[in-house]
Amino acid sequence: INEAKNPDPGHLKLVDELVVWIEKNQPRCPTFFSNFAVQQRVRIAHDLAMVENYFTPNQKLLDVASLPFLLSGTMHRLGYDIRAVDLAPERMQETVDHLGLKAIRCDIERETLPFEDESLDGIIFNIVFEHMRIDLIHTLGEMHRVVKKGGTLLLCTPNALSFSKIIRIIREGRLGPDIYRQYSYLKTVGHMGHVREYTVVEVTDFLEKMGFTILNVIHRSLCLPPQGRMAMVADVICRIFPRFKPLFT
């Protein structure tokens, strides 16, 4: 399935309003925040549309590895019963307090999620799968444990077979981003960068082995305006062949 081209203006406004508040009022704003907000704001607005499609406000939901809280924060403002789990939510405590979020500290790679079996209606796990470096079976196993039978996992991750990645392999001879830089984020940012990016087949196969049933695969873009000749070529190709888009859910 191909993602809709334009996000809902109301959703995008909610995201942008929260970005502005964080930039003005979060004194220890993470160094990555500004770039993250620019690159991910449209994707998060699309995420809100997916949330509205799959969930109702009365359901108990979990946003995993939620910092900088743009998705969980806007979901909370829309009236959703959302819990935000992060490795260190206190990094943005002022934002948590401002939003009135239920923010829980948990190392999802080593610890058990602090919820009862089959106690949640849905889990959002967006732009996190590629950061996991210790034990994906443990991490996804915990999510499978706490979500109800018939519940929903929304997972978004970069596409290792996107057009831009294929061009990078041809031009630079590298499969993924700079390894040293990604590991340096452990000290400079407080969490791991990208360990590895995966194909649709790899992720769906893994999830099925973990006991999940795949309902849909949606090919997605970051919705940034194409810059440069190659970016424009990539944009055209991805419109014709969505499977080459940079993200999938």
PDB file of C-alpha atoms in Angstrom:
ATOM      1  CA  ILE A   1       0.000   0.000   0.000  1.00  0.00           C
ATOM      2  CA  ASN A   2       1.242   3.496  -0.848  1.00  0.00           C
ATOM      3  CA  GLU A   3       1.005   6.242   1.772  1.00  0.00           C
ATOM      4  CA  ALA A   4      -1.207   9.244   1.002  1.00  0.00           C
ATOM      5  CA  LYS A   5       0.761  12.147  -0.452  1.00  0.00           C
ATOM      6  CA  ASN A   6      -0.250  14.972   1.871  1.00  0.00           C
ATOM      7  CA  PRO A   7      -0.831  14.873   5.640  1.00  0.00           C
ATOM      8  CA  ASP A   8      -3.925  16.258   7.307  1.00  0.00           C
ATOM      9  CA  PRO A   9      -3.325  20.030   7.875  1.00  0.00           C
ATOM     10  CA  GLY A  10      -4.753  19.795  11.398  1.00  0.00           C
ATOM     11  CA  HIS A  11      -2.361  17.001  12.325  1.00  0.00           C
ATOM     12  CA  LEU A  12       0.596  18.871  10.878  1.00  0.00           C
ATOM     13  CA  LYS A  13      -0.387  22.004  12.803  1.00  0.00           C
ATOM     14  CA  LEU A  14      -0.488  20.025  16.065  1.00  0.00           C
ATOM     15  CA  VAL A  15       3.008  18.662  15.435  1.00  0.00           C
ATOM     16  CA  ASP A  16       4.411  22.070  14.492  1.00  0.00           C
ATOM     17  CA  GLU A  17       2.887  23.738  17.556  1.00  0.00           C
ATOM     18  CA  LEU A  18       4.548  21.183  19.812  1.00  0.00           C
ATOM     19  CA  VAL A  19       7.886  21.615  18.008  1.00  0.00           C
ATOM     20  CA  VAL A  20       7.735  25.383  18.599  1.00  0.00           C
ATOM     21  CA  TRP A  21       6.888  24.910  22.283  1.00  0.00           C
ATOM     22  CA  ILE A  22       9.780  22.475  22.809  1.00  0.00           C
ATOM     23  CA  GLU A  23      12.282  24.754  21.073  1.00  0.00           C
ATOM     24  CA  LYS A  24      11.245  27.675  23.298  1.00  0.00           C
ATOM     25  CA  ASN A  25      10.672  25.949  26.622  1.00  0.00           C
ATOM     26  CA  GLN A  26      12.788  22.779  26.832  1.00  0.00           C
ATOM     27  CA  PRO A  27      16.095  24.000  28.360  1.00  0.00           C
ATOM     28  CA  ARG A  28      17.964  20.720  27.860  1.00  0.00           C
ATOM     29  CA  CYS A  29      16.663  20.082  24.386  1.00  0.00           C
ATOM     30  CA  PRO A  30      18.555  17.146  22.822  1.00  0.00           C
ATOM     31  CA  THR A  31      21.079  18.123  20.171  1.00  0.00           C
ATOM     32  CA  PHE A  32      19.329  15.986  17.557  1.00  0.00           C
ATOM     33  CA  PHE A  33      15.905  17.586  18.067  1.00  0.00           C
ATOM     34  CA  SER A  34      15.921  20.338  15.422  1.00  0.00           C
ATOM     35  CA  ASN A  35      17.027  18.040  12.605  1.00  0.00           C
ATOM     36  CA  PHE A  36      14.625  15.351  13.790  1.00  0.00           C
ATOM     37  CA  ALA A  37      11.707  17.792  13.807  1.00  0.00           C
ATOM     38  CA  VAL A  38      12.445  19.035  10.289  1.00  0.00           C
ATOM     39  CA  GLN A  39      12.900  15.542   8.848  1.00  0.00           C
ATOM     40  CA  GLN A  40      10.093  13.769  10.708  1.00  0.00           C
ATOM     41  CA  ARG A  41       7.279  16.322  11.188  1.00  0.00           C
ATOM     42  CA  VAL A  42       5.319  15.230   8.098  1.00  0.00           C
ATOM     43  CA  ARG A  43       5.884  11.541   8.855  1.00  0.00           C
ATOM     44  CA  ILE A  44       4.524  12.082  12.381  1.00  0.00           C
ATOM     45  CA  ALA A  45       1.452  13.861  10.977  1.00  0.00           C
ATOM     46  CA  HIS A  46       0.866  10.785   8.798  1.00  0.00           C
ATOM     47  CA  ASP A  47       1.380   8.616  11.908  1.00  0.00           C
ATOM     48  CA  LEU A  48      -1.488  10.459  13.596  1.00  0.00           C
ATOM     49  CA  ALA A  49      -3.756   9.580  10.668  1.00  0.00           C
ATOM     50  CA  MET A  50      -2.760   5.924  11.043  1.00  0.00           C
ATOM     51  CA  VAL A  51      -3.475   6.082  14.768  1.00  0.00           C
ATOM     52  CA  GLU A  52      -6.959   7.420  14.037  1.00  0.00           C
ATOM     53  CA  ASN A  53      -7.467   4.649  11.486  1.00  0.00           C
ATOM     54  CA  TYR A  54      -6.462   1.784  13.780  1.00  0.00           C
ATOM     55  CA  PHE A  55      -7.322   2.988  17.298  1.00  0.00           C
ATOM     56  CA  THR A  56     -10.002   4.769  19.303  1.00  0.00           C
ATOM     57  CA  PRO A  57      -9.255   7.228  22.151  1.00  0.00           C
ATOM     58  CA  ASN A  58     -10.595   4.884  24.845  1.00  0.00           C
ATOM     59  CA  GLN A  59      -8.067   2.152  24.023  1.00  0.00           C
ATOM     60  CA  LYS A  60      -4.868   1.742  26.059  1.00  0.00           C
ATOM     61  CA  LEU A  61      -1.885   2.500  23.834  1.00  0.00           C
ATOM     62  CA  LEU A  62       1.902   2.519  24.186  1.00  0.00           C
ATOM     63  CA  ASP A  63       4.458   4.610  22.288  1.00  0.00           C
ATOM     64  CA  VAL A  64       7.817   2.818  22.588  1.00  0.00           C
ATOM     65  CA  ALA A  65      11.090   4.802  22.624  1.00  0.00           C
ATOM     66  CA  SER A  66       8.974   7.909  22.400  1.00  0.00           C
ATOM     67  CA  LEU A  67      11.443  10.762  22.997  1.00  0.00           C
ATOM     68  CA  PRO A  68      11.193  13.591  21.792  1.00  0.00           C
ATOM     69  CA  PHE A  69       7.471  12.918  22.425  1.00  0.00           C
ATOM     70  CA  LEU A  70       6.158  14.505  19.218  1.00  0.00           C
ATOM     71  CA  LEU A  71       3.899  11.548  18.435  1.00  0.00           C
ATOM     72  CA  SER A  72       2.850  10.635  21.991  1.00  0.00           C
ATOM     73  CA  GLY A  73       2.415  14.329  22.827  1.00  0.00           C
ATOM     74  CA  THR A  74       0.139  15.059  19.879  1.00  0.00           C
ATOM     75  CA  MET A  75      -1.785  11.823  20.477  1.00  0.00           C
ATOM     76  CA  HIS A  76      -2.345  12.910  24.084  1.00  0.00           C
ATOM     77  CA  ARG A  77      -3.656  16.264  22.868  1.00  0.00           C
ATOM     78  CA  LEU A  78      -6.091  14.428  20.592  1.00  0.00           C
ATOM     79  CA  GLY A  79      -7.472  12.608  23.625  1.00  0.00           C
ATOM     80  CA  TYR A  80      -5.769   9.220  23.272  1.00  0.00           C
ATOM     81  CA  ASP A  81      -4.964   7.123  26.351  1.00  0.00           C
ATOM     82  CA  ILE A  82      -1.249   6.954  25.571  1.00  0.00           C
ATOM     83  CA  ARG A  83       1.731   5.815  27.620  1.00  0.00           C
ATOM     84  CA  ALA A  84       5.237   6.866  26.602  1.00  0.00           C
ATOM     85  CA  VAL A  85       8.149   4.504  27.294  1.00  0.00           C
ATOM     86  CA  ASP A  86      11.714   5.711  26.802  1.00  0.00           C
ATOM     87  CA  LEU A  87      15.261   4.841  27.841  1.00  0.00           C
ATOM     88  CA  ALA A  88      15.566   8.165  29.686  1.00  0.00           C
ATOM     89  CA  PRO A  89      12.399  10.326  29.510  1.00  0.00           C
ATOM     90  CA  GLU A  90      13.909  12.717  32.061  1.00  0.00           C
ATOM     91  CA  ARG A  91      16.044  14.108  29.219  1.00  0.00           C
ATOM     92  CA  MET A  92      12.933  16.123  28.322  1.00  0.00           C
ATOM     93  CA  GLN A  93      11.169  16.286  31.677  1.00  0.00           C
ATOM     94  CA  GLU A  94       9.797  19.793  31.081  1.00  0.00           C
ATOM     95  CA  THR A  95       8.041  18.585  27.921  1.00  0.00           C
ATOM     96  CA  VAL A  96       6.630  15.550  29.746  1.00  0.00           C
ATOM     97  CA  ASP A  97       5.277  17.801  32.518  1.00  0.00           C
ATOM     98  CA  HIS A  98       3.853  20.328  30.047  1.00  0.00           C
ATOM     99  CA  LEU A  99       2.016  17.628  28.121  1.00  0.00           C
ATOM    100  CA  GLY A 100       0.871  15.726  31.195  1.00  0.00           C
ATOM    101  CA  LEU A 101       2.222  12.533  29.642  1.00  0.00           C
ATOM    102  CA  LYS A 102       2.425   9.153  31.342  1.00  0.00           C
ATOM    103  CA  ALA A 103       6.175   8.762  30.719  1.00  0.00           C
ATOM    104  CA  ILE A 104       7.851   5.583  31.956  1.00  0.00           C
ATOM    105  CA  ARG A 105      11.559   4.843  32.098  1.00  0.00           C
ATOM    106  CA  CYS A 106      12.464   1.454  30.630  1.00  0.00           C
ATOM    107  CA  ASP A 107      15.419  -0.005  28.733  1.00  0.00           C
ATOM    108  CA  ILE A 108      13.428  -2.021  26.207  1.00  0.00           C
ATOM    109  CA  GLU A 109      16.510  -3.958  25.110  1.00  0.00           C
ATOM    110  CA  ARG A 110      17.273  -5.323  28.585  1.00  0.00           C
ATOM    111  CA  GLU A 111      14.235  -4.903  30.826  1.00  0.00           C
ATOM    112  CA  THR A 112      10.679  -6.187  30.802  1.00  0.00           C
ATOM    113  CA  LEU A 113       7.961  -3.724  29.917  1.00  0.00           C
ATOM    114  CA  PRO A 114       6.174  -2.651  33.132  1.00  0.00           C
ATOM    115  CA  PHE A 115       2.738  -3.848  32.008  1.00  0.00           C
ATOM    116  CA  GLU A 116       0.631  -6.930  32.618  1.00  0.00           C
ATOM    117  CA  ASP A 117       0.205  -9.614  29.968  1.00  0.00           C
ATOM    118  CA  GLU A 118      -2.318  -8.638  27.265  1.00  0.00           C
ATOM    119  CA  SER A 119      -3.054  -5.314  28.967  1.00  0.00           C
ATOM    120  CA  LEU A 120      -2.626  -2.931  26.004  1.00  0.00           C
ATOM    121  CA  ASP A 121      -4.760  -2.484  22.895  1.00  0.00           C
ATOM    122  CA  GLY A 122      -1.978  -1.206  20.692  1.00  0.00           C
ATOM    123  CA  ILE A 123       1.718  -0.349  20.439  1.00  0.00           C
ATOM    124  CA  ILE A 124       3.495   2.211  18.249  1.00  0.00           C
ATOM    125  CA  PHE A 125       7.130   1.346  17.491  1.00  0.00           C
ATOM    126  CA  ASN A 126       8.201   3.911  14.914  1.00  0.00           C
ATOM    127  CA  ILE A 127      11.753   4.681  13.762  1.00  0.00           C
ATOM    128  CA  VAL A 128      13.202   2.473  16.528  1.00  0.00           C
ATOM    129  CA  PHE A 129      13.580  -1.054  15.089  1.00  0.00           C
ATOM    130  CA  GLU A 130      16.767  -0.028  13.255  1.00  0.00           C
ATOM    131  CA  HIS A 131      18.345   1.280  16.508  1.00  0.00           C
ATOM    132  CA  MET A 132      18.106  -2.024  18.394  1.00  0.00           C
ATOM    133  CA  ARG A 133      21.520  -3.631  18.960  1.00  0.00           C
ATOM    134  CA  ILE A 134      21.173  -6.152  21.806  1.00  0.00           C
ATOM    135  CA  ASP A 135      18.222  -8.547  21.535  1.00  0.00           C
ATOM    136  CA  LEU A 136      15.372  -7.909  19.123  1.00  0.00           C
ATOM    137  CA  ILE A 137      13.717 -11.157  20.162  1.00  0.00           C
ATOM    138  CA  HIS A 138      13.488  -9.923  23.755  1.00  0.00           C
ATOM    139  CA  THR A 139      12.253  -6.456  22.725  1.00  0.00           C
ATOM    140  CA  LEU A 140       9.525  -7.629  20.344  1.00  0.00           C
ATOM    141  CA  GLY A 141       8.717 -10.553  22.607  1.00  0.00           C
ATOM    142  CA  GLU A 142       7.847  -8.106  25.372  1.00  0.00           C
ATOM    143  CA  MET A 143       5.584  -6.180  23.021  1.00  0.00           C
ATOM    144  CA  HIS A 144       3.867  -9.381  21.947  1.00  0.00           C
ATOM    145  CA  ARG A 145       3.379 -10.266  25.621  1.00  0.00           C
ATOM    146  CA  VAL A 146       1.716  -7.014  26.684  1.00  0.00           C
ATOM    147  CA  VAL A 147      -0.521  -6.398  23.675  1.00  0.00           C
ATOM    148  CA  LYS A 148      -3.957  -7.998  23.715  1.00  0.00           C
ATOM    149  CA  LYS A 149      -4.880 -10.764  21.292  1.00  0.00           C
ATOM    150  CA  GLY A 150      -6.316  -8.944  18.333  1.00  0.00           C
ATOM    151  CA  GLY A 151      -4.369  -5.801  19.272  1.00  0.00           C
ATOM    152  CA  THR A 152      -2.248  -3.856  16.809  1.00  0.00           C
ATOM    153  CA  LEU A 153       1.462  -3.101  16.466  1.00  0.00           C
ATOM    154  CA  LEU A 154       2.332  -0.132  14.232  1.00  0.00           C
ATOM    155  CA  LEU A 155       6.001  -0.383  13.256  1.00  0.00           C
ATOM    156  CA  CYS A 156       7.830   2.020  10.948  1.00  0.00           C
ATOM    157  CA  THR A 157      11.470   1.630   9.922  1.00  0.00           C
ATOM    158  CA  PRO A 158      13.817   2.707   7.088  1.00  0.00           C
ATOM    159  CA  ASN A 159      13.735   0.659   3.910  1.00  0.00           C
ATOM    160  CA  ALA A 160      17.122  -0.933   3.167  1.00  0.00           C
ATOM    161  CA  LEU A 161      16.064  -1.350  -0.474  1.00  0.00           C
ATOM    162  CA  SER A 162      15.013   2.252  -1.016  1.00  0.00           C
ATOM    163  CA  PHE A 163      16.182   3.981  -4.186  1.00  0.00           C
ATOM    164  CA  SER A 164      18.496   6.278  -2.237  1.00  0.00           C
ATOM    165  CA  LYS A 165      20.153   3.310  -0.462  1.00  0.00           C
ATOM    166  CA  ILE A 166      20.713   1.484  -3.739  1.00  0.00           C
ATOM    167  CA  ILE A 167      22.390   4.610  -5.167  1.00  0.00           C
ATOM    168  CA  ARG A 168      24.549   4.919  -2.030  1.00  0.00           C
ATOM    169  CA  ILE A 169      25.752   1.334  -2.438  1.00  0.00           C
ATOM    170  CA  ILE A 170      26.691   2.025  -6.071  1.00  0.00           C
ATOM    171  CA  ARG A 171      28.350   5.377  -5.328  1.00  0.00           C
ATOM    172  CA  GLU A 172      29.954   4.818  -1.930  1.00  0.00           C
ATOM    173  CA  GLY A 173      30.150   1.058  -1.537  1.00  0.00           C
ATOM    174  CA  ARG A 174      28.421   1.158   1.853  1.00  0.00           C
ATOM    175  CA  LEU A 175      25.231  -0.639   2.869  1.00  0.00           C
ATOM    176  CA  GLY A 176      24.271   1.716   5.683  1.00  0.00           C
ATOM    177  CA  PRO A 177      25.178   4.932   7.486  1.00  0.00           C
ATOM    178  CA  ASP A 178      28.611   5.619   8.992  1.00  0.00           C
ATOM    179  CA  ILE A 179      29.135   2.982  11.723  1.00  0.00           C
ATOM    180  CA  TYR A 180      31.420   5.135  13.908  1.00  0.00           C
ATOM    181  CA  ARG A 181      28.962   8.028  13.900  1.00  0.00           C
ATOM    182  CA  GLN A 182      26.021   5.780  14.801  1.00  0.00           C
ATOM    183  CA  TYR A 183      27.822   4.303  17.822  1.00  0.00           C
ATOM    184  CA  SER A 184      29.083   7.740  18.909  1.00  0.00           C
ATOM    185  CA  TYR A 185      25.452   8.720  19.512  1.00  0.00           C
ATOM    186  CA  LEU A 186      25.536   6.542  22.654  1.00  0.00           C
ATOM    187  CA  LYS A 187      27.650   9.262  24.295  1.00  0.00           C
ATOM    188  CA  THR A 188      26.585  12.402  22.443  1.00  0.00           C
ATOM    189  CA  VAL A 189      22.820  11.782  22.295  1.00  0.00           C
ATOM    190  CA  GLY A 190      22.142   9.132  24.917  1.00  0.00           C
ATOM    191  CA  HIS A 191      20.927   6.324  22.677  1.00  0.00           C
ATOM    192  CA  MET A 192      22.210   4.227  19.794  1.00  0.00           C
ATOM    193  CA  GLY A 193      22.116   5.405  16.186  1.00  0.00           C
ATOM    194  CA  HIS A 194      21.175   3.031  13.379  1.00  0.00           C
ATOM    195  CA  VAL A 195      22.560  -0.460  13.871  1.00  0.00           C
ATOM    196  CA  ARG A 196      21.173  -1.793  10.633  1.00  0.00           C
ATOM    197  CA  GLU A 197      18.370  -1.058   8.190  1.00  0.00           C
ATOM    198  CA  TYR A 198      16.143  -3.859   6.923  1.00  0.00           C
ATOM    199  CA  THR A 199      14.054  -4.869   3.930  1.00  0.00           C
ATOM    200  CA  VAL A 200      10.291  -5.416   4.044  1.00  0.00           C
ATOM    201  CA  VAL A 201      10.808  -9.178   3.691  1.00  0.00           C
ATOM    202  CA  GLU A 202      13.258  -9.287   6.618  1.00  0.00           C
ATOM    203  CA  VAL A 203      11.006  -7.348   8.986  1.00  0.00           C
ATOM    204  CA  THR A 204       7.777  -9.147   8.100  1.00  0.00           C
ATOM    205  CA  ASP A 205       9.507 -12.540   8.368  1.00  0.00           C
ATOM    206  CA  PHE A 206      10.890 -11.633  11.809  1.00  0.00           C
ATOM    207  CA  LEU A 207       7.537 -10.359  13.091  1.00  0.00           C
ATOM    208  CA  GLU A 208       5.733 -13.479  11.912  1.00  0.00           C
ATOM    209  CA  LYS A 209       8.282 -15.643  13.719  1.00  0.00           C
ATOM    210  CA  MET A 210       7.580 -13.556  16.853  1.00  0.00           C
ATOM    211  CA  GLY A 211       3.893 -14.457  16.584  1.00  0.00           C
ATOM    212  CA  PHE A 212       2.550 -11.324  14.904  1.00  0.00           C
ATOM    213  CA  THR A 213       0.248 -11.429  11.871  1.00  0.00           C
ATOM    214  CA  ILE A 214       1.034  -8.940   9.095  1.00  0.00           C
ATOM    215  CA  LEU A 215      -2.085  -7.034   8.022  1.00  0.00           C
ATOM    216  CA  ASN A 216      -0.631  -4.290   5.799  1.00  0.00           C
ATOM    217  CA  VAL A 217       2.673  -2.965   4.506  1.00  0.00           C
ATOM    218  CA  ILE A 218       2.604   0.748   3.683  1.00  0.00           C
ATOM    219  CA  HIS A 219       5.466   2.279   1.701  1.00  0.00           C
ATOM    220  CA  ARG A 220       6.266   5.751   2.957  1.00  0.00           C
ATOM    221  CA  SER A 221       8.415   8.801   2.317  1.00  0.00           C
ATOM    222  CA  LEU A 222       9.714  11.514   4.633  1.00  0.00           C
ATOM    223  CA  CYS A 223       7.832  13.996   2.417  1.00  0.00           C
ATOM    224  CA  LEU A 224      10.793  16.376   2.237  1.00  0.00           C
ATOM    225  CA  PRO A 225      10.968  18.489  -0.957  1.00  0.00           C
ATOM    226  CA  PRO A 226      13.453  16.885  -3.374  1.00  0.00           C
ATOM    227  CA  GLN A 227      16.710  18.834  -3.610  1.00  0.00           C
ATOM    228  CA  GLY A 228      19.146  18.254  -6.440  1.00  0.00           C
ATOM    229  CA  ARG A 229      18.840  16.319  -9.649  1.00  0.00           C
ATOM    230  CA  MET A 230      19.228  12.850  -8.134  1.00  0.00           C
ATOM    231  CA  ALA A 231      16.660  13.616  -5.440  1.00  0.00           C
ATOM    232  CA  MET A 232      14.165  14.631  -8.117  1.00  0.00           C
ATOM    233  CA  VAL A 233      14.849  11.419 -10.030  1.00  0.00           C
ATOM    234  CA  ALA A 234      14.346   9.431  -6.806  1.00  0.00           C
ATOM    235  CA  ASP A 235      11.074  11.241  -6.159  1.00  0.00           C
ATOM    236  CA  VAL A 236       9.726  10.319  -9.608  1.00  0.00           C
ATOM    237  CA  ILE A 237      10.820   6.682  -9.319  1.00  0.00           C
ATOM    238  CA  CYS A 238       9.278   6.330  -5.858  1.00  0.00           C
ATOM    239  CA  ARG A 239       5.972   7.706  -7.110  1.00  0.00           C
ATOM    240  CA  ILE A 240       5.914   5.051  -9.848  1.00  0.00           C
ATOM    241  CA  PHE A 241       7.372   2.250  -7.713  1.00  0.00           C
ATOM    242  CA  PRO A 242       6.407   2.836  -4.050  1.00  0.00           C
ATOM    243  CA  ARG A 243       8.483  -0.130  -2.852  1.00  0.00           C
ATOM    244  CA  PHE A 244      11.584   2.052  -3.334  1.00  0.00           C
ATOM    245  CA  LYS A 245      10.419   4.687  -0.830  1.00  0.00           C
ATOM    246  CA  PRO A 246      12.711   5.334   2.164  1.00  0.00           C
ATOM    247  CA  LEU A 247      10.348   4.013   4.876  1.00  0.00           C
ATOM    248  CA  PHE A 248       7.736   1.344   5.384  1.00  0.00           C
ATOM    249  CA  THR A 249       5.148   0.590   8.069  1.00  0.00           C
TER     250      THR A 249
END
